[in-house]
Amino acid sequence: MDWINLESNAPCWFARTGCAPHSLTLRLRIYLITNMKLKYIIPGIASAAMLLSSCGKKEEATSTTTSQETAASTESPESTEDTPAEAPKKDLTPSATVEGWVKDMRAGRIVSLWNSMPAKYQTDVQGITRDFGAKVDSEIYNETMKTLSATSGLLKSKKDIILELAQDNSEAMGEDKVAAVKENYDAVVNLVDAIVNSDIKDTDSLKSIELTKFFGDIQPEFQKVADVAFTLAAEDEDISWMDNPKAELVSESGDTAEVKDPENNEETMKLTKVDGLWVPEEMTTDWDKNMEETRQGIAAMEGMEDMQKQQMLGGLRMVQAAIKQLDATKTKEEFQQKLMEVGQQFGPLLGGGL
């Protein structure tokens, strides 16, 4: 499975479909497990940055240890304690670099993973994100983000009612899934809230976004969801290798190296040094070509016809009105009745229900 897929854009998918938090957690769980190949970790951060920029209560920016520091640390991978970040060190061995990626992924330290990318790659991704902000239709984007923010607010304000409805539906859902909803609700909703109210909340912010700060803003909530996802994954998959990853060096010559895959020592990973930092070899092969194609795609984006645009804006505002009506309900019965009315009004748009 490629890193660029639906689960990378999970917050948008969640808000759009109205599916319960346990559904999102399950999809995130599947995503993390199926993409646990180390060679995809760093490309995945780049992909996530661009996907989140198209998705659209900011927390205080939090810096954490870099993956280079993590590789030499004895800190438990479950720890989410933050310490001041330093510039990436360029003298790490290939083995220490890969082991650091694993520990950072296990702990949900997306800032550290982002800082594992060469400066040129970071500049390319940030530039593309800003280009998208300058080119996308501001009204459509901003109204979409407003709708997602309203959805997040509703999920917060009606938490008790939603969880009560989930409990009422336990026979159909299953007690284990109801328990998962209750346990993971806050982590998932808070991550959605952090994203939609971050520096991608409108095009003005997107056009000048600093991705290091963006990842720092959402990292505290991301770490909570990552912890949930890995805890669930451990029930079905052996991820013990992530607790103490070992990437034994196979060979190293100049700016190329090969190490054993920490997940499967019978497989190896090829690495290339870029600007003093080790990255997956296949990431470097077509980087410039892929970046240029992405820039050209953004530059070629055309505005909607006025009728199509007004229809889309009208649809978004109808959703906002429905959310407002749901938020105005006082009891479980009122909420459930209004939810049924909304479902009938929008049909497949809100398929899946709460």
C-alpha positions as a Python dict, from the first residue, in 0.01 Angstrom:
ca = {
    (1, 'M'): (0, 0, 0),
    (2, 'D'): (131, 346, -85),
    (3, 'W'): (170, 618, 175),
    (4, 'I'): (-48, 847, -33),
    (5, 'N'): (-388, 702, 34),
    (6, 'L'): (-717, 764, 208),
    (7, 'E'): (-590, 697, 555),
    (8, 'S'): (-327, 970, 519),
    (9, 'N'): (-617, 1209, 487),
    (10, 'A'): (-812, 1044, 767),
    (11, 'P'): (-928, 1360, 947),
    (12, 'C'): (-1101, 1483, 633),
    (13, 'W'): (-1248, 1139, 566),
    (14, 'F'): (-1379, 1122, 921),
    (15, 'A'): (-1546, 1461, 913),
    (16, 'R'): (-1688, 1405, 566),
    (17, 'T'): (-1846, 1067, 629),
    (18, 'G'): (-1954, 1116, 988),
    (19, 'C'): (-1823, 773, 1084),
    (20, 'A'): (-1771, 699, 1449),
    (21, 'P'): (-1425, 749, 1601),
    (22, 'H'): (-1367, 377, 1634),
    (23, 'S'): (-1390, 350, 1255),
    (24, 'L'): (-1117, 609, 1211),
    (25, 'T'): (-901, 444, 1473),
    (26, 'L'): (-937, 110, 1296),
    (27, 'R'): (-844, 262, 961),
    (28, 'L'): (-544, 438, 1116),
    (29, 'R'): (-446, 110, 1277),
    (30, 'I'): (-461, -72, 944),
    (31, 'Y'): (-271, 211, 778),
    (32, 'L'): (13, 209, 1028),
    (33, 'I'): (55, -168, 1016),
    (34, 'T'): (41, -201, 638),
    (35, 'N'): (290, 84, 595),
    (36, 'M'): (539, -25, 857),
    (37, 'K'): (814, -74, 602),
    (38, 'L'): (1096, 152, 713),
    (39, 'K'): (1184, 271, 365),
    (40, 'Y'): (845, 446, 351),
    (41, 'I'): (859, 633, 681),
    (42, 'I'): (1038, 946, 564),
    (43, 'P'): (859, 966, 226),
    (44, 'G'): (539, 925, 425),
    (45, 'I'): (603, 1240, 626),
    (46, 'A'): (648, 1436, 303),
    (47, 'S'): (328, 1286, 162),
    (48, 'A'): (136, 1360, 480),
    (49, 'A'): (241, 1723, 472),
    (50, 'M'): (105, 1769, 122),
    (51, 'L'): (-212, 1571, 191),
    (52, 'L'): (-290, 1760, 510),
    (53, 'S'): (-245, 2086, 326),
    (54, 'S'): (-526, 1982, 95),
    (55, 'C'): (-746, 1876, 386),
    (56, 'G'): (-755, 2170, 555),
    (57, 'K'): (-780, 2482, 1912),
    (58, 'K'): (-427, 2532, 1794),
    (59, 'E'): (-206, 2402, 2073),
    (60, 'E'): (118, 2568, 2175),
    (61, 'A'): (396, 2454, 1943),
    (62, 'T'): (592, 2171, 2100),
    (63, 'S'): (941, 2071, 1998),
    (64, 'T'): (1072, 1723, 2058),
    (65, 'T'): (1389, 1528, 2028),
    (66, 'T'): (1506, 1460, 1676),
    (67, 'S'): (1524, 1108, 1541),
    (68, 'Q'): (1900, 1133, 1553),
    (69, 'E'): (1883, 1202, 1927),
    (70, 'T'): (1625, 930, 1972),
    (71, 'A'): (1848, 670, 1811),
    (72, 'A'): (2107, 716, 2085),
    (73, 'S'): (1854, 744, 2366),
    (74, 'T'): (1736, 476, 2604),
    (75, 'E'): (1397, 643, 2638),
    (76, 'S'): (1100, 410, 2613),
    (77, 'P'): (924, 440, 2274),
    (78, 'E'): (596, 490, 2453),
    (79, 'S'): (720, 810, 2617),
    (80, 'T'): (580, 1133, 2477),
    (81, 'E'): (779, 1367, 2699),
    (82, 'D'): (904, 1659, 2494),
    (83, 'T'): (1250, 1811, 2507),
    (84, 'P'): (1395, 2102, 2307),
    (85, 'A'): (1482, 2003, 1953),
    (86, 'E'): (1826, 2048, 1801),
    (87, 'A'): (1932, 2067, 1440),
    (88, 'P'): (1966, 1720, 1285),
    (89, 'K'): (2312, 1573, 1338),
    (90, 'K'): (2485, 1471, 1020),
    (91, 'D'): (2733, 1225, 1164),
    (92, 'L'): (2495, 943, 1255),
    (93, 'T'): (2562, 595, 1126),
    (94, 'P'): (2312, 435, 886),
    (95, 'S'): (2207, 193, 1161),
    (96, 'A'): (2145, 467, 1417),
    (97, 'T'): (1944, 665, 1162),
    (98, 'V'): (1708, 378, 1079),
    (99, 'E'): (1667, 279, 1444),
    (100, 'G'): (1578, 641, 1519),
    (101, 'W'): (1306, 637, 1254),
    (102, 'V'): (1145, 335, 1418),
    (103, 'K'): (1150, 483, 1766),
    (104, 'D'): (1010, 813, 1642),
    (105, 'M'): (732, 639, 1453),
    (106, 'R'): (646, 424, 1754),
    (107, 'A'): (622, 733, 1976),
    (108, 'G'): (439, 946, 1717),
    (109, 'R'): (716, 1206, 1701),
    (110, 'I'): (629, 1353, 1362),
    (111, 'V'): (845, 1661, 1420),
    (112, 'S'): (1149, 1443, 1462),
    (113, 'L'): (1065, 1241, 1152),
    (114, 'W'): (1015, 1563, 957),
    (115, 'N'): (1355, 1685, 1076),
    (116, 'S'): (1509, 1362, 946),
    (117, 'M'): (1449, 1488, 593),
    (118, 'P'): (1727, 1681, 419),
    (119, 'A'): (1678, 2058, 420),
    (120, 'K'): (1628, 2061, 42),
    (121, 'Y'): (1346, 1808, 67),
    (122, 'Q'): (1180, 2005, 345),
    (123, 'T'): (1205, 2322, 137),
    (124, 'D'): (1052, 2146, -164),
    (125, 'V'): (755, 2010, 32),
    (126, 'Q'): (694, 2337, 213),
    (127, 'G'): (711, 2529, -114),
    (128, 'I'): (458, 2299, -277),
    (129, 'T'): (225, 2332, 21),
    (130, 'R'): (242, 2710, -2),
    (131, 'D'): (192, 2699, -379),
    (132, 'F'): (-124, 2497, -322),
    (133, 'G'): (-246, 2759, -75),
    (134, 'A'): (-191, 3033, -330),
    (135, 'K'): (-360, 2847, -616),
    (136, 'V'): (-659, 2674, -457),
    (137, 'D'): (-996, 2853, -458),
    (138, 'S'): (-995, 3043, -129),
    (139, 'E'): (-1371, 3046, -81),
    (140, 'I'): (-1410, 2673, -133),
    (141, 'Y'): (-1109, 2584, 81),
    (142, 'N'): (-1196, 2818, 366),
    (143, 'E'): (-1560, 2712, 368),
    (144, 'T'): (-1453, 2348, 372),
    (145, 'M'): (-1227, 2407, 670),
    (146, 'K'): (-1504, 2599, 843),
    (147, 'T'): (-1732, 2298, 794),
    (148, 'L'): (-1472, 2058, 931),
    (149, 'S'): (-1413, 2282, 1232),
    (150, 'A'): (-1788, 2292, 1299),
    (151, 'T'): (-1796, 1911, 1279),
    (152, 'S'): (-1514, 1891, 1530),
    (153, 'G'): (-1699, 2128, 1761),
    (154, 'L'): (-2014, 1918, 1739),
    (155, 'L'): (-1825, 1600, 1824),
    (156, 'K'): (-1688, 1773, 2131),
    (157, 'S'): (-2009, 1935, 2251),
    (158, 'K'): (-2223, 1626, 2198),
    (159, 'K'): (-1972, 1371, 2321),
    (160, 'D'): (-2194, 1238, 2602),
    (161, 'I'): (-2493, 1195, 2373),
    (162, 'I'): (-2289, 1030, 2098),
    (163, 'L'): (-2133, 784, 2343),
    (164, 'E'): (-2473, 710, 2492),
    (165, 'L'): (-2609, 635, 2144),
    (166, 'A'): (-2312, 407, 2082),
    (167, 'Q'): (-2391, 220, 2404),
    (168, 'D'): (-2755, 189, 2301),
    (169, 'N'): (-2635, 34, 1977),
    (170, 'S'): (-2395, -206, 2148),
    (171, 'E'): (-2581, -517, 2035),
    (172, 'A'): (-2527, -427, 1671),
    (173, 'M'): (-2180, -274, 1716),
    (174, 'G'): (-2047, -522, 1967),
    (175, 'E'): (-1938, -442, 2321),
    (176, 'D'): (-1571, -438, 2224),
    (177, 'K'): (-1628, -172, 1960),
    (178, 'V'): (-1837, 38, 2197),
    (179, 'A'): (-1558, 17, 2452),
    (180, 'A'): (-1309, 125, 2184),
    (181, 'V'): (-1525, 425, 2095),
    (182, 'K'): (-1538, 535, 2457),
    (183, 'E'): (-1169, 483, 2518),
    (184, 'N'): (-1042, 649, 2201),
    (185, 'Y'): (-1303, 918, 2139),
    (186, 'D'): (-1115, 1211, 2290),
    (187, 'A'): (-783, 1124, 2128),
    (188, 'V'): (-930, 1107, 1778),
    (189, 'V'): (-1159, 1409, 1810),
    (190, 'N'): (-884, 1623, 1962),
    (191, 'L'): (-651, 1536, 1674),
    (192, 'V'): (-918, 1634, 1422),
    (193, 'D'): (-972, 1957, 1614),
    (194, 'A'): (-599, 2034, 1627),
    (195, 'I'): (-563, 1984, 1251),
    (196, 'V'): (-863, 2186, 1137),
    (197, 'N'): (-770, 2474, 1365),
    (198, 'S'): (-400, 2469, 1283),
    (199, 'D'): (-205, 2670, 1027),
    (200, 'I'): (-389, 2497, 744),
    (201, 'K'): (-721, 2642, 863),
    (202, 'D'): (-739, 2894, 575),
    (203, 'T'): (-552, 2982, 258),
    (204, 'D'): (-385, 3289, 407),
    (205, 'S'): (-221, 3070, 670),
    (206, 'L'): (-146, 2797, 418),
    (207, 'K'): (38, 3038, 187),
    (208, 'S'): (293, 3115, 457),
    (209, 'I'): (290, 2788, 650),
    (210, 'E'): (597, 2671, 839),
    (211, 'L'): (565, 2294, 837),
    (212, 'T'): (795, 2241, 1132),
    (213, 'K'): (562, 2454, 1343),
    (214, 'F'): (254, 2285, 1194),
    (215, 'F'): (378, 1939, 1288),
    (216, 'G'): (470, 2070, 1633),
    (217, 'D'): (120, 2210, 1680),
    (218, 'I'): (-56, 1882, 1604),
    (219, 'Q'): (205, 1644, 1748),
    (220, 'P'): (68, 1623, 2106),
    (221, 'E'): (-270, 1501, 1980),
    (222, 'F'): (-113, 1288, 1707),
    (223, 'Q'): (96, 1106, 1966),
    (224, 'K'): (-216, 1011, 2160),
    (225, 'V'): (-383, 866, 1851),
    (226, 'A'): (-63, 689, 1747),
    (227, 'D'): (-40, 531, 2092),
    (228, 'V'): (-398, 408, 2059),
    (229, 'A'): (-331, 273, 1710),
    (230, 'F'): (-17, 85, 1808),
    (231, 'T'): (-180, -53, 2123),
    (232, 'L'): (-464, -192, 1912),
    (233, 'A'): (-220, -319, 1651),
    (234, 'A'): (-24, -512, 1913),
    (235, 'E'): (-334, -722, 1979),
    (236, 'D'): (-309, -878, 1633),
    (237, 'E'): (43, -806, 1508),
    (238, 'D'): (387, -863, 1653),
    (239, 'I'): (532, -514, 1678),
    (240, 'S'): (773, -591, 1961),
    (241, 'W'): (1059, -523, 1720),
    (242, 'M'): (971, -155, 1742),
    (243, 'D'): (1048, -141, 2115),
    (244, 'N'): (1417, -209, 2062),
    (245, 'P'): (1486, -188, 1687),
    (246, 'K'): (1813, -317, 1548),
    (247, 'A'): (1932, -221, 1199),
    (248, 'E'): (2258, -408, 1153),
    (249, 'L'): (2495, -254, 899),
    (250, 'V'): (2549, -472, 592),
    (251, 'S'): (2774, -240, 394),
    (252, 'E'): (2873, 126, 368),
    (253, 'S'): (3070, 304, 99),
    (254, 'G'): (3081, 681, 64),
    (255, 'D'): (2726, 812, 37),
    (256, 'T'): (2558, 472, 7),
    (257, 'A'): (2482, 209, 266),
    (258, 'E'): (2273, -101, 326),
    (259, 'V'): (2129, -216, 658),
    (260, 'K'): (1912, -504, 771),
    (261, 'D'): (1544, -422, 805),
    (262, 'P'): (1465, -407, 1181),
    (263, 'E'): (1129, -570, 1115),
    (264, 'N'): (1269, -858, 912),
    (265, 'N'): (1642, -922, 929),
    (266, 'E'): (1624, -1133, 614),
    (267, 'E'): (1547, -817, 417),
    (268, 'T'): (1770, -515, 371),
    (269, 'M'): (1726, -143, 314),
    (270, 'K'): (1941, 65, 82),
    (271, 'L'): (2021, 418, 195),
    (272, 'T'): (2169, 725, 30),
    (273, 'K'): (2322, 1026, 202),
    (274, 'V'): (2174, 1362, 102),
    (275, 'D'): (2305, 1681, 262),
    (276, 'G'): (2469, 1465, 525),
    (277, 'L'): (2152, 1276, 621),
    (278, 'W'): (2072, 914, 539),
    (279, 'V'): (1744, 861, 351),
    (280, 'P'): (1588, 563, 168),
    (281, 'E'): (1756, 518, -168),
    (282, 'E'): (1434, 492, -364),
    (283, 'M'): (1319, 823, -219),
    (284, 'T'): (1609, 1000, -389),
    (285, 'T'): (1568, 837, -730),
    (286, 'D'): (1283, 1046, -867),
    (287, 'W'): (1253, 1317, -602),
    (288, 'D'): (1322, 1615, -829),
    (289, 'K'): (1106, 1472, -1107),
    (290, 'N'): (814, 1408, -872),
    (291, 'M'): (841, 1752, -715),
    (292, 'E'): (842, 1921, -1055),
    (293, 'E'): (539, 1721, -1169),
    (294, 'T'): (357, 1822, -852),
    (295, 'R'): (443, 2189, -907),
    (296, 'Q'): (319, 2170, -1264),
    (297, 'G'): (-2, 2005, -1149),
    (298, 'I'): (-68, 2282, -898),
    (299, 'A'): (14, 2551, -1154),
    (300, 'A'): (-232, 2393, -1397),
    (301, 'M'): (-520, 2396, -1147),
    (302, 'E'): (-816, 2575, -1299),
    (303, 'G'): (-1091, 2757, -1118),
    (304, 'M'): (-1442, 2614, -1106),
    (305, 'E'): (-1719, 2743, -1321),
    (306, 'D'): (-1929, 2986, -1121),
    (307, 'M'): (-2235, 2760, -1115),
    (308, 'Q'): (-2033, 2463, -991),
    (309, 'K'): (-1864, 2678, -728),
    (310, 'Q'): (-2192, 2817, -598),
    (311, 'Q'): (-2337, 2467, -579),
    (312, 'M'): (-2041, 2350, -374),
    (313, 'L'): (-2051, 2652, -144),
    (314, 'G'): (-2425, 2601, -102),
    (315, 'G'): (-2373, 2237, -10),
    (316, 'L'): (-2107, 2323, 248),
    (317, 'R'): (-2330, 2585, 406),
    (318, 'M'): (-2617, 2338, 420),
    (319, 'V'): (-2392, 2100, 612),
    (320, 'Q'): (-2296, 2382, 849),
    (321, 'A'): (-2664, 2460, 906),
    (322, 'A'): (-2734, 2094, 981),
    (323, 'I'): (-2445, 2084, 1229),
    (324, 'K'): (-2582, 2394, 1397),
    (325, 'Q'): (-2923, 2228, 1431),
    (326, 'L'): (-2766, 1916, 1581),
    (327, 'D'): (-2565, 2127, 1822),
    (328, 'A'): (-2883, 2302, 1937),
    (329, 'T'): (-3045, 1978, 2053),
    (330, 'K'): (-3067, 1922, 2427),
    (331, 'T'): (-3144, 1554, 2470),
    (332, 'K'): (-3040, 1223, 2321),
    (333, 'E'): (-3385, 1181, 2170),
    (334, 'E'): (-3374, 1524, 2005),
    (335, 'F'): (-3025, 1462, 1871),
    (336, 'Q'): (-3120, 1121, 1733),
    (337, 'Q'): (-3430, 1259, 1564),
    (338, 'K'): (-3240, 1547, 1410),
    (339, 'L'): (-2964, 1310, 1299),
    (340, 'M'): (-3220, 1099, 1116),
    (341, 'E'): (-3355, 1409, 945),
    (342, 'V'): (-3007, 1515, 843),
    (343, 'G'): (-2935, 1167, 711),
    (344, 'Q'): (-3246, 1178, 495),
    (345, 'Q'): (-3154, 1525, 373),
    (346, 'F'): (-2799, 1448, 269),
    (347, 'G'): (-2828, 1077, 195),
    (348, 'P'): (-2497, 918, 92),
    (349, 'L'): (-2299, 1228, 192),
    (350, 'L'): (-2325, 1127, 556),
    (351, 'G'): (-2332, 753, 491),
    (352, 'G'): (-2219, 540, 780),
    (353, 'G'): (-2380, 740, 1056),
    (354, 'L'): (-2263, 789, 1407),
}
